CSV table of C-alpha atoms in Angstrom, one decimal:
chain,number,residue,atom,x,y,z
A,1353,PHE,CA,0.0,0.0,0.0
A,1354,PHE,CA,1.0,3.6,-0.4
A,1355,PHE,CA,-0.7,6.8,0.5
A,1356,SER,CA,-1.0,9.8,-1.8
A,1357,SER,CA,0.2,13.2,-0.5
A,1358,ALA,CA,-3.4,14.3,-0.1
A,1359,THR,CA,-4.3,11.1,1.9
A,1360,SER,CA,-1.3,11.6,4.2
A,1361,VAL,CA,-2.3,15.2,4.9
A,1362,VAL,CA,-5.9,14.1,5.7
A,1363,TRP,CA,-4.5,11.3,8.0
A,1364,LYS,CA,-2.2,13.8,9.8
A,1365,MET,CA,-5.2,16.2,10.3
A,1366,PHE,CA,-7.3,13.3,11.7
A,1367,ARG,CA,-4.5,12.3,14.1
A,1368,ARG,CA,-4.2,15.9,15.3
A,1369,LEU,CA,-8.0,16.2,15.9
A,1370,SER,CA,-8.0,12.8,17.7
A,1371,THR,CA,-5.1,14.0,20.0
A,1372,VAL,CA,-6.9,17.3,20.7
A,1373,ASN,CA,-10.1,15.4,21.5
A,1374,ARG,CA,-8.3,13.2,23.9
A,1375,VAL,CA,-6.8,16.2,25.7
A,1376,LEU,CA,-10.2,18.0,25.8
A,1377,ASN,CA,-11.8,14.9,27.3
A,1378,TYR,CA,-9.1,14.7,29.9
A,1379,ASN,CA,-9.6,18.3,30.8
A,1380,ILE,CA,-13.4,17.9,31.0
A,1381,ILE,CA,-12.9,15.0,33.4
A,1382,ARG,CA,-10.3,16.9,35.4
A,1383,SER,CA,-12.5,20.1,35.7
A,1384,ALA,CA,-15.5,18.0,36.7
A,1385,GLY,CA,-13.7,16.7,39.7
A,1386,GLY,CA,-13.0,13.2,38.2
A,1387,PHE,CA,-9.6,13.1,39.9
A,1388,SER,CA,-8.6,13.4,43.5
A,1389,LYS,CA,-7.9,17.0,44.7
A,1390,VAL,CA,-5.0,18.2,46.9
A,1391,ALA,CA,-5.7,20.9,49.4
A,1392,SER,CA,-4.0,24.1,48.3
A,1393,VAL,CA,-1.9,26.2,50.7
A,1394,ILE,CA,-2.5,29.9,50.2
A,1395,PRO,CA,-0.3,32.4,51.9
A,1396,ASN,CA,-2.0,35.1,54.0
A,1397,PHE,CA,-1.2,38.1,51.8
A,1398,THR,CA,-2.8,40.5,54.3
A,1399,ALA,CA,0.1,39.8,56.8
A,1400,PRO,CA,2.2,42.9,57.7
A,1401,VAL,CA,5.3,41.6,55.8
A,1402,TYR,CA,3.3,41.8,52.5
A,1403,ARG,CA,1.9,45.3,53.2
A,1404,ARG,CA,5.3,46.8,54.0
A,1405,GLU,CA,5.7,49.8,51.7
A,1406,CYS,CA,8.9,51.1,50.1
A,1407,GLU,CA,9.9,54.7,50.2
A,1408,LEU,CA,10.7,56.6,47.0
A,1409,THR,CA,13.1,59.6,47.1
A,1410,ARG,CA,14.3,61.8,44.3
A,1411,LEU,CA,17.8,63.2,45.0
A,1412,ASP,CA,19.0,66.6,43.9
A,1413,ASN,CA,21.3,64.9,41.3
A,1414,GLU,CA,18.1,63.2,39.8
A,1415,ILE,CA,18.8,59.7,41.1
A,1416,THR,CA,15.6,57.9,42.1
A,1417,VAL,CA,16.1,55.8,45.3
A,1418,SER,CA,13.7,53.1,46.5
A,1419,THR,CA,14.3,51.7,50.0
A,1420,VAL,CA,12.8,49.1,52.2
A,1421,GLU,CA,13.8,48.4,55.8
A,1422,SER,CA,14.4,44.8,56.9
A,1423,GLY,CA,15.7,43.0,59.9
A,1424,SER,CA,18.7,41.5,58.0
A,1425,HIS,CA,22.2,42.0,59.4
A,1426,MET,CA,23.4,42.6,55.8
A,1427,ASN,CA,22.5,45.5,53.4
A,1428,SER,CA,21.9,45.1,49.7
A,1429,VAL,CA,22.2,48.0,47.2
A,1430,SER,CA,21.3,47.7,43.5
A,1431,LEU,CA,22.3,50.4,41.0
A,1432,TYR,CA,20.6,50.4,37.6
A,1433,ILE,CA,22.1,52.5,34.8
A,1434,LYS,CA,20.1,53.4,31.7
A,1435,THR,CA,22.6,52.2,29.1
A,1436,GLY,CA,23.4,49.1,27.0
A,1437,SER,CA,23.4,48.0,23.4
A,1438,ARG,CA,20.1,49.9,22.8
A,1439,TYR,CA,22.0,53.1,23.1
A,1440,GLU,CA,25.0,52.0,21.0
A,1441,THR,CA,25.6,52.1,17.3
A,1442,GLU,CA,27.0,49.5,15.0
A,1443,GLU,CA,30.4,51.2,15.3
A,1444,ASN,CA,30.6,51.0,19.1
A,1445,ASN,CA,28.4,48.0,19.8
A,1446,GLY,CA,30.0,46.2,22.7
A,1447,ALA,CA,31.3,49.2,24.5
A,1448,ASN,CA,29.1,48.7,27.6
A,1449,PHE,CA,30.0,45.0,27.7
A,1450,LEU,CA,33.7,46.1,27.9
A,1451,LEU,CA,33.0,48.8,30.5
A,1452,GLN,CA,31.1,46.6,32.9
A,1453,HIS,CA,34.2,44.3,33.1
A,1454,ALA,CA,36.9,47.0,32.9
A,1455,GLY,CA,35.5,49.0,35.7
A,1456,PHE,CA,36.7,46.5,38.3
A,1457,PHE,CA,40.3,46.8,37.1
A,1458,THR,CA,40.5,50.6,37.4
A,1459,LYS,CA,42.4,52.0,40.3
A,1460,SER,CA,40.8,53.2,43.5
A,1461,LYS,CA,42.6,56.4,44.6
A,1462,ASN,CA,41.2,56.2,48.1
A,1463,GLU,CA,42.1,52.6,48.7
A,1464,GLY,CA,45.3,52.4,46.7
A,1465,VAL,CA,44.3,49.2,45.0
A,1466,THR,CA,42.0,48.1,42.1
A,1467,ILE,CA,38.3,48.5,42.5
A,1468,SER,CA,37.8,44.7,42.8
A,1469,GLN,CA,40.5,44.5,45.5
A,1470,ALA,CA,38.9,47.4,47.4
A,1471,PHE,CA,35.5,45.5,47.5
A,1472,GLU,CA,37.3,42.4,48.7
A,1473,ARG,CA,38.9,44.3,51.5
A,1474,ILE,CA,35.5,45.2,53.0
A,1475,GLY,CA,34.0,41.8,52.3
A,1476,ALA,CA,31.5,43.1,49.8
A,1477,ILE,CA,29.9,40.7,47.3
A,1478,VAL,CA,29.3,42.4,43.9
A,1479,ASN,CA,27.2,41.0,41.0
A,1480,VAL,CA,26.7,42.5,37.6
A,1481,ASP,CA,23.6,42.0,35.5
A,1482,ALA,CA,22.7,43.6,32.2
A,1483,SER,CA,20.2,43.7,29.5
A,1484,ARG,CA,19.9,45.6,26.2
A,1485,GLU,CA,18.8,48.8,28.0
A,1486,HIS,CA,20.4,48.7,31.4
A,1487,VAL,CA,23.6,47.8,33.3
A,1488,GLY,CA,23.1,46.8,37.0
A,1489,TYR,CA,25.5,46.4,39.9
A,1490,ASN,CA,24.3,44.6,43.1
A,1491,LEU,CA,26.2,45.1,46.4
A,1492,LEU,CA,25.8,42.9,49.5
A,1493,VAL,CA,27.7,44.4,52.4
A,1494,LYS,CA,27.6,44.7,56.2
A,1495,GLN,CA,26.2,47.8,57.8
A,1496,GLU,CA,29.5,49.1,59.1
A,1497,ASN,CA,31.0,49.0,55.6
A,1498,LEU,CA,28.1,50.5,53.7
A,1499,ASP,CA,29.6,54.0,53.4
A,1500,ARG,CA,32.9,52.6,52.0
A,1501,ALA,CA,31.1,50.4,49.6
A,1502,LEU,CA,29.0,53.3,48.2
A,1503,ASN,CA,32.2,55.3,47.9
A,1504,ILE,CA,34.0,52.6,46.0
A,1505,LEU,CA,31.1,52.0,43.7
A,1506,ALA,CA,30.9,55.8,42.9
A,1507,GLU,CA,34.7,55.8,42.3
A,1508,MET,CA,34.4,52.9,39.8
A,1509,ILE,CA,31.6,54.7,37.9
A,1510,THR,CA,33.7,57.9,37.8
A,1511,ASN,CA,36.8,56.1,36.6
A,1512,LEU,CA,35.1,54.9,33.5
A,1513,SER,CA,35.1,58.4,32.0
A,1514,SER,CA,38.9,58.3,32.1
A,1515,ILE,CA,39.7,54.7,31.5
A,1516,SER,CA,43.1,53.9,30.0
A,1517,ASN,CA,44.0,51.6,27.1
A,1518,GLU,CA,46.0,49.5,29.6
A,1519,GLU,CA,42.9,48.9,31.7
A,1520,VAL,CA,40.8,48.1,28.6
A,1521,ASN,CA,43.4,45.6,27.3
A,1522,SER,CA,43.5,43.9,30.6
A,1523,VAL,CA,40.0,42.6,30.2
A,1524,ARG,CA,39.8,42.3,26.4
A,1525,ASP,CA,40.8,38.6,26.3
A,1526,LEU,CA,38.3,37.8,29.2
A,1527,VAL,CA,35.5,39.5,27.3
A,1528,MET,CA,36.3,37.8,24.0
A,1529,ASN,CA,36.3,34.4,25.8
A,1530,GLU,CA,33.0,35.1,27.4
A,1531,LYS,CA,31.6,36.1,24.1
A,1532,LYS,CA,32.8,32.8,22.5
A,1533,HIS,CA,31.3,30.8,25.3
A,1534,LEU,CA,27.9,32.5,24.8
A,1535,GLU,CA,27.9,32.0,21.1
A,1536,LYS,CA,27.9,28.2,21.7
A,1537,ASP,CA,24.6,28.6,23.6
A,1538,LEU,CA,21.7,28.0,21.2
A,1539,ASP,CA,19.2,29.9,23.4
A,1540,PHE,CA,21.6,32.9,23.3
A,1541,ARG,CA,22.0,32.8,19.6
A,1542,ALA,CA,18.3,32.4,19.0
A,1543,CYS,CA,17.6,35.4,21.2
A,1544,ASP,CA,20.1,37.5,19.3
A,1545,HIS,CA,18.6,36.4,16.0
A,1546,LEU,CA,15.1,37.1,17.3
A,1547,HIS,CA,16.0,40.7,18.2
A,1548,SER,CA,17.9,41.3,15.0
A,1549,ILE,CA,14.9,40.6,12.8
A,1550,ALA,CA,12.1,41.8,15.1
A,1551,TYR,CA,13.8,45.2,15.7
A,1552,GLN,CA,15.6,45.4,12.4
A,1553,ALA,CA,15.0,49.2,12.1
A,1554,SER,CA,16.3,50.1,15.6
A,1555,SER,CA,19.3,49.6,17.8
A,1556,LEU,CA,17.5,47.0,19.9
A,1557,ALA,CA,18.6,44.7,17.0
A,1558,LEU,CA,22.2,44.9,18.2
A,1559,THR,CA,23.6,42.1,20.2
A,1560,ARG,CA,24.1,42.9,23.9
A,1561,GLN,CA,27.8,41.8,24.0
A,1562,GLY,CA,28.8,43.4,20.7
A,1563,THR,CA,30.6,41.9,17.7
A,1564,PHE,CA,34.0,40.2,17.9
A,1565,GLU,CA,35.4,42.8,15.6
A,1566,ASN,CA,34.3,45.7,17.9
A,1567,LEU,CA,35.4,43.9,21.1
A,1568,LYS,CA,38.8,43.5,19.5
A,1569,ASN,CA,39.2,47.0,18.2
A,1570,LEU,CA,37.3,49.4,20.5
A,1571,SER,CA,39.8,51.9,22.1
A,1572,ALA,CA,39.8,53.5,25.5
A,1573,ALA,CA,38.7,56.8,23.8
A,1574,ASP,CA,35.6,55.0,22.4
A,1575,LEU,CA,34.6,53.7,25.8
A,1576,GLN,CA,35.3,57.1,27.5
A,1577,LYS,CA,32.8,58.7,25.2
A,1578,VAL,CA,30.1,56.2,26.1
A,1579,ALA,CA,30.8,56.5,29.8
A,1580,LYS,CA,30.7,60.3,29.8
A,1581,GLN,CA,27.4,60.3,28.0
A,1582,TYR,CA,25.4,57.5,29.9
A,1583,TYR,CA,27.1,56.7,33.2
A,1584,GLY,CA,25.7,59.7,35.0
A,1585,SER,CA,23.2,60.3,37.7
A,1586,VAL,CA,20.4,61.3,35.4
A,1587,ASN,CA,20.3,57.7,34.1
A,1588,MET,CA,20.5,56.0,37.5
A,1589,THR,CA,18.1,54.4,39.9
A,1590,ILE,CA,19.0,52.7,43.2
A,1591,GLY,CA,17.2,50.1,45.2
A,1592,ALA,CA,18.2,49.3,48.8
A,1593,ALA,CA,17.1,46.8,51.4
A,1594,GLY,CA,18.6,46.2,54.8
A,1595,ASN,CA,19.0,47.0,58.4
A,1596,PHE,CA,18.9,50.8,58.2
A,1597,GLN,CA,16.5,53.7,58.4
A,1598,ALA,CA,15.5,55.1,55.0
A,1599,GLN,CA,16.6,58.7,55.8
A,1600,SER,CA,20.0,57.6,57.2
A,1601,PHE,CA,20.6,55.7,54.0
A,1602,ILE,CA,19.7,58.7,51.8
A,1603,SER,CA,22.1,60.8,53.9
A,1604,SER,CA,24.9,58.3,53.4
A,1605,LEU,CA,24.1,58.1,49.7
A,1606,GLU,CA,24.3,61.9,49.2
A,1607,LYS,CA,27.6,62.0,51.0
A,1608,ASN,CA,29.4,59.0,49.6
A,1609,PHE,CA,27.9,58.4,46.1
A,1610,GLN,CA,29.2,61.3,44.1
A,1611,VAL,CA,29.1,60.6,40.3
A,1612,PRO,CA,29.0,62.8,37.2
A,1613,LYS,CA,25.6,63.9,35.9
A,1614,GLY,CA,25.9,62.6,32.3
A,1615,GLU,CA,23.3,63.0,29.5
A,1616,ALA,CA,19.8,61.6,29.6
A,1617,ALA,CA,19.4,58.4,27.5
A,1618,LEU,CA,16.5,58.8,25.1
A,1619,ASN,CA,14.4,55.9,23.7
A,1620,LYS,CA,13.6,55.9,20.0
A,1621,PRO,CA,10.3,54.4,18.8
A,1622,ASN,CA,10.4,50.7,17.9
A,1623,ILE,CA,8.3,48.6,15.5
A,1624,VAL,CA,8.2,44.8,15.7
A,1625,PHE,CA,8.6,43.3,12.2
A,1626,GLY,CA,7.1,39.9,11.5
A,1627,SER,CA,9.8,38.0,9.8
A,1628,ALA,CA,11.9,34.7,9.8
A,1629,VAL,CA,15.6,33.7,9.7
A,1630,HIS,CA,17.1,30.2,9.5
A,1631,GLU,CA,20.6,29.1,10.5
A,1632,ARG,CA,20.4,25.8,8.7
A,1633,ASP,CA,22.7,22.9,9.5
A,1634,ASP,CA,22.0,19.6,7.7
A,1635,ARG,CA,24.6,17.8,9.6
A,1636,THR,CA,22.2,17.3,12.5
A,1637,ASP,CA,18.6,16.3,13.0
A,1638,ASP,CA,18.2,18.6,16.1
A,1639,ALA,CA,16.3,21.8,15.6
A,1640,HIS,CA,16.0,24.8,17.9
A,1641,ILE,CA,12.9,26.9,17.0
A,1642,THR,CA,11.9,30.2,18.5
A,1643,ILE,CA,8.4,31.7,17.9
A,1644,GLY,CA,8.0,35.3,19.1
A,1645,TYR,CA,5.2,37.9,19.1
A,1646,ALA,CA,5.1,41.6,19.8
A,1647,GLY,CA,4.9,41.9,23.6
A,1648,ILE,CA,4.2,44.9,25.9
A,1649,ALA,CA,6.3,47.4,27.8
A,1650,ARG,CA,7.5,46.6,31.3
A,1651,GLY,CA,5.4,49.4,32.8
A,1652,SER,CA,2.2,48.5,31.0
A,1653,SER,CA,-0.9,47.8,33.0
A,1654,ASP,CA,-1.2,44.5,31.2
A,1655,TYR,CA,2.2,43.3,32.2
A,1656,TYR,CA,1.1,40.8,34.9
A,1657,THR,CA,-1.7,39.6,32.6
A,1658,LEU,CA,0.9,38.6,30.0
A,1659,GLN,CA,3.0,37.1,32.7
A,1660,ALA,CA,0.0,34.9,33.6
A,1661,ILE,CA,-0.2,33.7,30.0
A,1662,ARG,CA,3.5,32.8,30.3
A,1663,HIS,CA,2.7,30.5,33.2
A,1664,MET,CA,-0.3,29.1,31.2
A,1665,VAL,CA,2.0,28.0,28.4
A,1666,GLY,CA,4.7,27.1,30.9
A,1667,ASP,CA,7.9,25.1,30.4
A,1668,TYR,CA,8.4,21.5,29.5
A,1669,SER,CA,11.2,18.9,29.3
A,1670,LYS,CA,10.8,15.3,28.5
A,1671,TYR,CA,13.6,14.5,30.9
A,1672,ASN,CA,11.8,15.8,34.0
A,1673,GLY,CA,10.1,12.4,34.6
A,1674,GLY,CA,6.5,13.8,34.4
A,1675,SER,CA,5.7,11.9,31.2
A,1676,ASN,CA,2.5,13.6,29.8
A,1677,ASN,CA,1.1,14.5,33.3
A,1678,HIS,CA,1.3,18.3,33.1
A,1679,SER,CA,-1.2,21.0,34.1
A,1680,GLN,CA,-0.2,23.1,31.0
A,1681,ASN,CA,-2.2,22.2,27.9
A,1682,LEU,CA,0.7,22.6,25.5
A,1683,ALA,CA,3.1,20.6,27.6
A,1684,GLU,CA,0.6,17.7,27.9
A,1685,LEU,CA,-0.1,17.8,24.1
A,1686,VAL,CA,3.6,17.7,23.0
A,1687,ALA,CA,4.4,15.1,25.6
A,1688,THR,CA,1.6,12.9,24.4
A,1689,GLU,CA,2.5,13.3,20.7
A,1690,LYS,CA,6.3,13.1,21.5
A,1691,VAL,CA,7.1,15.9,19.1
A,1692,VAL,CA,9.2,18.2,21.4
A,1693,ASP,CA,12.2,17.5,23.7
A,1694,SER,CA,11.8,20.7,25.7
A,1695,TYR,CA,10.5,24.2,25.5
A,1696,HIS,CA,10.4,27.3,27.6
A,1697,THR,CA,8.3,30.5,27.5
A,1698,PHE,CA,9.9,33.9,27.6
A,1699,ASN,CA,8.7,37.5,28.0
A,1700,HIS,CA,11.4,40.1,27.2
A,1701,SER,CA,9.9,43.4,28.3
A,1702,TYR,CA,11.6,46.7,27.7
A,1703,ALA,CA,10.7,50.3,28.5
A,1704,ASP,CA,8.4,50.8,25.6
A,1705,THR,CA,8.2,47.4,23.8
A,1706,GLY,CA,8.6,43.7,24.3
A,1707,LEU,CA,8.9,40.2,22.8
A,1708,PHE,CA,6.8,37.2,24.0
A,1709,GLY,CA,7.0,33.7,22.8
A,1710,VAL,CA,8.4,30.1,23.0
A,1711,SER,CA,11.7,28.5,22.3
A,1712,LEU,CA,11.6,24.8,21.7
A,1713,ARG,CA,14.0,22.0,21.0
A,1714,THR,CA,12.8,19.3,18.6
A,1715,HIS,CA,13.9,17.3,15.6
A,1716,GLY,CA,13.5,18.0,11.9
A,1717,LYS,CA,10.9,15.3,11.3
A,1718,ASN,CA,8.6,16.9,14.0
A,1719,LEU,CA,8.9,20.5,12.9
A,1720,ASP,CA,5.5,20.7,11.3
A,1721,ASP,CA,3.6,19.3,14.3
A,1722,ALA,CA,5.7,21.1,16.9
A,1723,VAL,CA,5.2,24.6,15.3
A,1724,CYS,CA,1.5,24.0,14.6
A,1725,TYR,CA,0.8,22.9,18.2
A,1726,THR,CA,2.6,25.9,19.6
A,1727,VAL,CA,1.0,28.6,17.5
A,1728,SER,CA,-2.4,26.9,17.9
A,1729,GLU,CA,-2.0,27.0,21.6
A,1730,PHE,CA,-1.8,30.8,21.7
A,1731,THR,CA,-4.9,30.9,19.5
A,1732,ARG,CA,-6.7,28.5,21.9
A,1733,ILE,CA,-5.8,30.7,24.9
A,1734,ALA,CA,-7.2,33.8,23.1
A,1735,ASN,CA,-10.5,32.1,22.4
A,1736,SER,CA,-11.2,29.2,24.8
A,1737,SER,CA,-8.8,29.3,27.8
A,1738,ARG,CA,-10.5,27.8,30.8
A,1739,PRO,CA,-11.0,29.7,34.1
A,1740,SER,CA,-9.4,26.8,36.0
A,1741,GLU,CA,-6.1,27.0,34.1
A,1742,ILE,CA,-6.1,30.8,34.4
A,1743,SER,CA,-6.5,30.4,38.2
A,1744,ARG,CA,-3.6,28.0,38.3
A,1745,ALA,CA,-1.5,30.5,36.3
A,1746,LYS,CA,-2.3,33.3,38.7
A,1747,ASN,CA,-1.3,31.2,41.6
A,1748,ALA,CA,2.0,30.3,39.9
A,1749,LEU,CA,2.6,34.0,39.2
A,1750,ARG,CA,1.9,34.9,42.9
A,1751,ASN,CA,4.6,32.4,43.9
A,1752,GLU,CA,7.0,33.8,41.4
A,1753,VAL,CA,6.5,37.3,42.6
A,1754,LEU,CA,7.0,36.1,46.2
A,1755,PHE,CA,10.2,34.2,45.3
A,1756,GLU,CA,11.6,37.4,43.7
A,1757,ARG,CA,11.5,39.0,47.1
A,1758,ASP,CA,13.1,36.1,49.0
A,1759,GLY,CA,16.2,37.8,50.4
A,1760,ILE,CA,17.4,41.3,50.5
A,1761,ASP,CA,19.7,41.0,47.4
A,1762,SER,CA,16.8,40.0,45.1
A,1763,LEU,CA,14.5,42.5,46.9
A,1764,SER,CA,16.9,45.4,46.2
A,1765,LYS,CA,17.0,44.4,42.5
A,1766,VAL,CA,13.2,44.5,42.3
A,1767,LEU,CA,13.2,47.9,43.9
A,1768,ALA,CA,15.8,49.3,41.5
A,1769,ARG,CA,14.0,47.7,38.5
A,1770,ASN,CA,10.6,49.1,39.4
A,1771,ALA,CA,12.1,52.6,39.9
A,1772,PHE,CA,14.0,52.2,36.6
A,1773,TYR,CA,10.8,51.5,34.7
A,1774,GLY,CA,8.8,54.0,36.6
A,1775,THR,CA,6.3,51.4,37.8
A,1776,GLU,CA,4.5,52.5,41.0
A,1777,ILE,CA,4.8,49.3,43.1
A,1778,ARG,CA,4.6,50.5,46.7
A,1779,SER,CA,4.2,47.1,48.4
A,1780,PHE,CA,4.0,43.4,47.7
A,1781,SER,CA,0.2,43.5,48.3
A,1782,HIS,CA,-0.1,46.0,45.5
A,1783,ILE,CA,1.2,43.5,43.0
A,1784,ILE,CA,-1.1,40.7,44.5
A,1785,ASP,CA,-4.0,43.1,43.9
A,1786,LYS,CA,-3.0,43.5,40.3
A,1787,ILE,CA,-2.8,39.7,39.8
A,1788,ASN,CA,-6.2,39.2,41.5
A,1789,GLN,CA,-7.8,41.7,39.1
A,1790,ILE,CA,-6.9,39.4,36.1
A,1791,THR,CA,-10.1,37.9,34.7
A,1792,PRO,CA,-10.7,35.3,32.0
A,1793,ASP,CA,-12.2,38.0,29.8
A,1794,SER,CA,-9.2,40.5,30.2
A,1795,LEU,CA,-6.7,37.7,29.6
A,1796,ARG,CA,-8.4,36.4,26.5
A,1797,GLU,CA,-8.7,40.0,25.2
A,1798,LEU,CA,-5.0,40.6,25.6
A,1799,ALA,CA,-4.2,37.3,23.9
A,1800,GLN,CA,-6.5,38.1,21.0
A,1801,ASN,CA,-4.8,41.5,20.5
A,1802,HIS,CA,-1.3,40.0,20.5
A,1803,PHE,CA,-1.6,36.4,19.1
A,1804,MET,CA,-4.6,36.4,16.8
A,1805,ASP,CA,-4.1,37.4,13.1
A,1806,ALA,CA,-0.5,38.3,14.1
A,1807,GLU,CA,2.8,38.3,12.3
A,1808,PRO,CA,5.1,36.2,14.4
A,1809,VAL,CA,8.9,36.3,14.4
A,1810,ILE,CA,10.5,33.0,13.6
A,1811,VAL,CA,14.0,31.8,14.3
A,1812,GLY,CA,15.3,28.4,13.3
A,1813,ILE,CA,18.7,26.9,14.1
A,1814,GLY,CA,19.8,23.4,13.0
A,1815,SER,CA,17.8,21.0,10.9
A,1816,THR,CA,15.3,23.6,9.5
A,1817,ARG,CA,14.7,22.1,6.1
A,1818,LYS,CA,11.2,21.0,7.0
A,1819,LEU,CA,10.2,24.1,8.9
A,1820,PRO,CA,6.8,25.3,7.6
A,1821,ASP,CA,6.7,28.3,5.3
A,1822,TYR,CA,6.2,31.6,7.1
A,1823,ASN,CA,2.8,32.2,5.4
A,1824,GLN,CA,1.6,28.9,6.6
A,1825,ILE,CA,2.6,29.7,10.2
A,1826,ARG,CA,1.0,33.1,9.8
A,1827,GLY,CA,-2.2,31.3,8.8
A,1828,TRP,CA,-2.2,29.3,12.0
A,1829,THR,CA,-2.7,32.5,14.0
A,1830,HIS,CA,-6.3,32.6,12.7
A,1831,TRP,CA,-9.1,30.8,14.6
A,1832,TRP,CA,-10.4,28.4,11.9
A,1833,ARG,CA,-13.8,27.0,12.7
A,1834,MET,CA,-15.8,24.4,10.7
């Protein structure tokens, strides 16, 4: 026997419908109480710890400071600077990546050693995190060394405006090796490709670490120009949590954190272009596919609604031992059909735009089904998402928000980030109220606006020969009813 191409297509559609029916029947039984229920443990969000409010202060040098007092014996300070590849050009792309490393190798005039050694002397723990539109420094230090830590941090920021070629060359090999390591990560490469085609008309398309050529050739003068322009108080926000009184911390900050003013970083309008790019490799059957949609800004009133959708889609790995027993509809479907090895949902939100979607790992022979199931899941959420799964997603989101505030170091980052994006989050209970206000109708409306009749951004790496045509994927964003 042999099947014609038309017959095979009909058979594949029948198999898909049968799978969907099995999943729907399972969900009907589950929602009807056909399975045993486990009593849920719900935190008391009316407790004083959740209603503790942060204090916002605007200093004379235009730094916005957000503080929360805690009973910890340590203090955590997070500094967010409005700079990154978004404010670079193709000629100096990578300058901020070099600066955030080179700053620790500059000399501290007050301590007589390098900045990194000065931090070590007072036992401070320093972490750096960065995105395309910010560079962040997080300090964890004892109360008695807080003043010195702030002074050293300010000295490091100031030193960047007069950095020398010797100091830049001392970290160049380190930065190049880190860039090479990141290039081997498929998720990293896919994210860079995603931004390069989605924001192809703006600087958000530039890679955060810069190009190898720029990292090799950028001079100290190039870095000084960037530092003088962006590493100033007008582009800074600070979040602090610890065993101090807010006013005493503000006084210490005004005395010990003296930095240049700089120039205000301005955001240019961005448009998300629906497009596709393939990095094809026929030597392997593995495929890494990223499907993205235009998201929303970090400060949008719908931000937590989109975060709830992220939890509805969820994450999945066939290696976690759960088989096809998952609460997320897409995870259960791909596990039952065995078309995906793993996937994770992302939400890259920026000051005025964002990208939302799924990155999945599969094989060339499963590309058609894997992409169809994923795009169709977003369409299903927009039209027929169930109240029960929305409720589960809201609970998961509450837990995530709670985990973000577990410890003063993560809490200070949240405070700095909220001040950075101008989101008025006074207390934890304020966020819980926003999550509680999410309704099935508001969630479906947001999903319809972003995922229905939309132009997705597609990135394929590996065995992409059988990746469906872009127009076919575009067609799956419609809600076809018979």
